[in-house]
XYZ file of C-alpha atoms in Angstrom:
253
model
C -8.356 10.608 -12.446
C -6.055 13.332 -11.984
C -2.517 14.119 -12.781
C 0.880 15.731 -11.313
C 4.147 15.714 -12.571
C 7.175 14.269 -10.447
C 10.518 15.938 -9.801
C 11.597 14.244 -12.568
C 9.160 15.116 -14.583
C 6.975 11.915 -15.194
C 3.405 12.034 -15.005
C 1.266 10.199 -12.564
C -2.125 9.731 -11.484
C -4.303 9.716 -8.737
C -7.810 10.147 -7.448
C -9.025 12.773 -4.970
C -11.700 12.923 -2.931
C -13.149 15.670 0.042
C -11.176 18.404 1.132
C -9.790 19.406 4.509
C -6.988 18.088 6.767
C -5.548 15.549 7.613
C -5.948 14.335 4.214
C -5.152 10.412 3.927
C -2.748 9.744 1.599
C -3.625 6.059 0.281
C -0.645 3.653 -1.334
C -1.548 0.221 -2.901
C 0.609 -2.984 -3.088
C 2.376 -5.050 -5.312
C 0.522 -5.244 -8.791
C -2.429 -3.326 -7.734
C -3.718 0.414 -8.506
C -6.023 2.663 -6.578
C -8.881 1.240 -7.410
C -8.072 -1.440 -4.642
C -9.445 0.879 -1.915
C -13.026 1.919 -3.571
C -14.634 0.083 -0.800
C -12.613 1.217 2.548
C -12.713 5.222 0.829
C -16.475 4.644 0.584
C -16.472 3.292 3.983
C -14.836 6.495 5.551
C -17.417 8.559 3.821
C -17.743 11.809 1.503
C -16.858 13.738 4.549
C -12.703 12.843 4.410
C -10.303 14.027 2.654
C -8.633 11.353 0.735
C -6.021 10.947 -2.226
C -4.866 7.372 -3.687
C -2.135 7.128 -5.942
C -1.483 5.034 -8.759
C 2.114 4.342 -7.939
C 4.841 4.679 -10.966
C 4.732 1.566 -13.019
C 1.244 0.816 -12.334
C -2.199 1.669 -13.542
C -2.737 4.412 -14.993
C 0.699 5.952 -14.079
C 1.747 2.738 -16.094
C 3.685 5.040 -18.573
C 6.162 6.278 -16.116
C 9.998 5.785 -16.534
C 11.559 4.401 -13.664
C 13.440 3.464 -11.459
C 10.109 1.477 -9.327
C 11.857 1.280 -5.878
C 10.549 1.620 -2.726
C 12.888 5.155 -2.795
C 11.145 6.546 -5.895
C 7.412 5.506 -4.525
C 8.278 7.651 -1.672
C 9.864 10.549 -3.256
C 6.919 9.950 -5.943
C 4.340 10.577 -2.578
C 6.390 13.936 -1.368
C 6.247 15.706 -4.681
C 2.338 14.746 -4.612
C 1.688 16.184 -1.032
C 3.886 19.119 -2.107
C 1.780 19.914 -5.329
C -1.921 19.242 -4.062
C -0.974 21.127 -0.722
C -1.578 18.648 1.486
C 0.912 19.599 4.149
C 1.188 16.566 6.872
C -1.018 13.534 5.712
C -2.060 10.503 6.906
C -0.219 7.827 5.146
C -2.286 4.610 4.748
C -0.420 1.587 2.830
C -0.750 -1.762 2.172
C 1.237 -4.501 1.801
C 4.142 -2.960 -0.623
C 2.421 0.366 0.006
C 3.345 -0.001 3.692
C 6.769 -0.391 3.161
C 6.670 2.753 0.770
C 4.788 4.606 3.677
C 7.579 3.602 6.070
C 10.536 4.370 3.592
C 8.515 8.292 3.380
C 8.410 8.649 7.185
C 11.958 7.701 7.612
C 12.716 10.206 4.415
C 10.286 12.967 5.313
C 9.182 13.291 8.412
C 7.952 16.654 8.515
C 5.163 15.564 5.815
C 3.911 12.339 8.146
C 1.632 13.117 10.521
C 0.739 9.314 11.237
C 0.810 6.175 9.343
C -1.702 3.420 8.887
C -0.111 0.273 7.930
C -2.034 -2.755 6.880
C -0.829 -6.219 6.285
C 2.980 -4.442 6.201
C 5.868 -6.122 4.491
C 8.610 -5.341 7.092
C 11.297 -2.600 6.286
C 13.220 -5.987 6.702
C 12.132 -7.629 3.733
C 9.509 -10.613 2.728
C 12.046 -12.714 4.122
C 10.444 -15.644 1.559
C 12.003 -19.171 0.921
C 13.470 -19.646 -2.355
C 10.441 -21.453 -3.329
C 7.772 -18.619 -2.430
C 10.039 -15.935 -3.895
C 9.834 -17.984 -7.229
C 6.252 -18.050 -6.882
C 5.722 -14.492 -6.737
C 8.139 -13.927 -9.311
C 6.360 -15.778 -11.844
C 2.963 -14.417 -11.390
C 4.743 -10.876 -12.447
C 3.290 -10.536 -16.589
C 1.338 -14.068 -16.332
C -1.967 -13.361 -15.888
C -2.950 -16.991 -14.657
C -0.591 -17.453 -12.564
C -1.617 -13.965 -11.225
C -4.891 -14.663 -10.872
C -4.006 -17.854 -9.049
C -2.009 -15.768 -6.292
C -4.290 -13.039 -5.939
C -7.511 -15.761 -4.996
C -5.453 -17.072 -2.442
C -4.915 -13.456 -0.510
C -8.708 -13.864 0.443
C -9.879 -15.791 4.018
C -13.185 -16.636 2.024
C -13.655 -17.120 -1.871
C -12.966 -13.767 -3.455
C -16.156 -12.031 -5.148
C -15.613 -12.228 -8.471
C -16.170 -8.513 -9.046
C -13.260 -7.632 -6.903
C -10.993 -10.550 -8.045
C -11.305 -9.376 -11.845
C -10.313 -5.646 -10.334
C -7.109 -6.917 -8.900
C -6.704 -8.968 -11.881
C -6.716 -5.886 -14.175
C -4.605 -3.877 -11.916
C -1.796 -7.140 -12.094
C -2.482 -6.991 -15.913
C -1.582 -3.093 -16.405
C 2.006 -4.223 -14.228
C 4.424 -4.836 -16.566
C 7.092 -7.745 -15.583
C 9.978 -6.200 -15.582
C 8.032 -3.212 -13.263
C 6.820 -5.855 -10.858
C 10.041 -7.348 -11.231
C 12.079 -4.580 -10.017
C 10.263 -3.326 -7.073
C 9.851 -6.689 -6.007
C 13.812 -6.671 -5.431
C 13.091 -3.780 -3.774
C 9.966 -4.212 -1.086
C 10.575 -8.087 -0.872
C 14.407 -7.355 0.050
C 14.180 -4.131 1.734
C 16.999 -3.633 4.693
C 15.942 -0.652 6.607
C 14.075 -1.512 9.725
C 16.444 -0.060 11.872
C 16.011 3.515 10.742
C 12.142 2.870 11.470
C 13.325 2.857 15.041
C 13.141 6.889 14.679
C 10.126 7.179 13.442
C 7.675 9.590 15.945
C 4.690 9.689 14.085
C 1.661 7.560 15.684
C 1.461 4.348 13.412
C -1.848 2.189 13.390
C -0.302 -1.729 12.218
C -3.280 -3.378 11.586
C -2.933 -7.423 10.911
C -5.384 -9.608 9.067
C -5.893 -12.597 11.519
C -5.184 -14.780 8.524
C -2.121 -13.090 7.033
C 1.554 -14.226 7.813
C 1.698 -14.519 11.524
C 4.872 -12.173 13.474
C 6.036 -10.111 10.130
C 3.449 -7.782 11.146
C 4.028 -7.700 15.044
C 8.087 -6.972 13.654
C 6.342 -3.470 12.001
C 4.635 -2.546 15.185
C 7.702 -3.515 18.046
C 10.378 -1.459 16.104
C 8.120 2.186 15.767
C 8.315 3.824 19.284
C 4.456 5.339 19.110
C 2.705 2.352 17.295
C -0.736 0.588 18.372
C -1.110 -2.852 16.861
C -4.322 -4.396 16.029
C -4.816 -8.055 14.876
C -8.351 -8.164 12.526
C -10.301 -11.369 12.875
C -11.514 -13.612 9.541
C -9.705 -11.729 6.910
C -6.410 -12.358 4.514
C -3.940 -10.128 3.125
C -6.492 -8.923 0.949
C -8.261 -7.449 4.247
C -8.902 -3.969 2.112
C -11.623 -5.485 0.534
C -12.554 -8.313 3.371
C -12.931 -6.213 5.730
C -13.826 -2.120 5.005
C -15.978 -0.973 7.288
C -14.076 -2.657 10.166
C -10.869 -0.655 9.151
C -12.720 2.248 8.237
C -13.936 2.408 12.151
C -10.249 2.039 13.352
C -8.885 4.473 10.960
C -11.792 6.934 12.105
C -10.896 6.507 15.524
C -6.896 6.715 14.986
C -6.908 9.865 12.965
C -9.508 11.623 15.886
């Protein structure tokens, strides 16, 4: 792991790997760490350039002082394109980490050159009952309950390598971190400004994920190609790598 400081001065980490441009700029979700795309970097091969943060709050940028809002994470993301160089990047982020990708583009558009979303929470919000907010909410410090969740954001039964990995990464989340940029991603209220967004966008949507949040991504960016991805979950990252490797490939050419 490497290190940068923010504007603010807090230290965070991330992992680089290749050289060249585009680089892809790689942003996890909620109560997860870099380590969640080891499989789909592997899949794009030695050959790209590619640089996943561990966002503020959360593995081993745990340390950092908030706040952990969706405004930060993106602000967080400039100052590390700024300091390794990277110039335009490729912004590829799931789940939470999409909605952080979409919060940089509509903040900095100069430094997106194109966005890969997968499994997006809209710039709208979760849009969750009270009952599966309360859910989520309490798997935030509880490592059961988090381990409960996280096995059911597989299609198939999770190997247990990777479900211990996501585990770990939930474990290294503090609650009140989780807490607070759950508020954030899960009640987010800018999908209108998305509207201006000209970068290409890739929305890709796990066949077995929440059915029309992602399509709501895709209709509201003006230069967006949406692709549904059969027999995989929310977790489609670690379902499915090589398949998203090949679109990514053939997006960013």
């Amino acid at each position: 792991m490497q290190r940068f400081h923010a504007d603010d001065g807090a230290e965070l980490a991330f992992a680089e790997r290749g050289s060249g441009k585009p680089a892809l700029l790689f942003i996890h979700g909620w109560q997860a760490d870099h380590n969640v795309w080891n499989e789909l970097i592997a899949a794009l091969g030695a050959q790209t350039h590619t640089v996943a943060l561990d966002a503020r709050g959360s593995g081993d940028s745990r340390a950092a002082p908030g706040p952990y809002r969706l405004e930060r994470f993106a602000a967080d993301l400039c100052d590390l394109i700024e300091t390794r160089n990277l110039d335009a990047a490729v912004l590829v982020g799931h789940s939470m980490g999409a909605t952080a990708a979409l919060r940089f583009a509509v903040d900095h558009p100069d430094l997106t050159r194109a966005l890969v979303l997968i499994a997006p929470v809209p710039a709208s919000g979760g849009a969750y009952s009270p009952n599966g907010e309360a859910y989520l909410r309490s798997t935030a410090g509880d490592p059961v309950a988090a381990r409960n969740w996280l096995s059911r954001t597989f299609a198939h039964p999770p190997d247990e390598e990777r479900l211990e990995r996501l585990c770990a990464a939930a474990a290294k989340t503090q609650r009140n971190v989780a807490l607070e940029s759950f508020q954030s991603w899960a009640h987010a209220s800018f999908a209108e400004e998305t509207r201006a967004i000209a970068a290409p966008a890739l929305v890709i949507a796990p066949e077995r994920d929440a059915r029309g949040t992602h399509e709501r991504v895709a209709d509201l960016l003006p230069n967006s190609r949406y692709v549904e991805l059969p027999d995989c979950a929310h977790y489609a990252i670690l379902e499915r790598p090589q398949a998203i490797a090949d679109l990514i490939r053939e997006f960013v050419r």
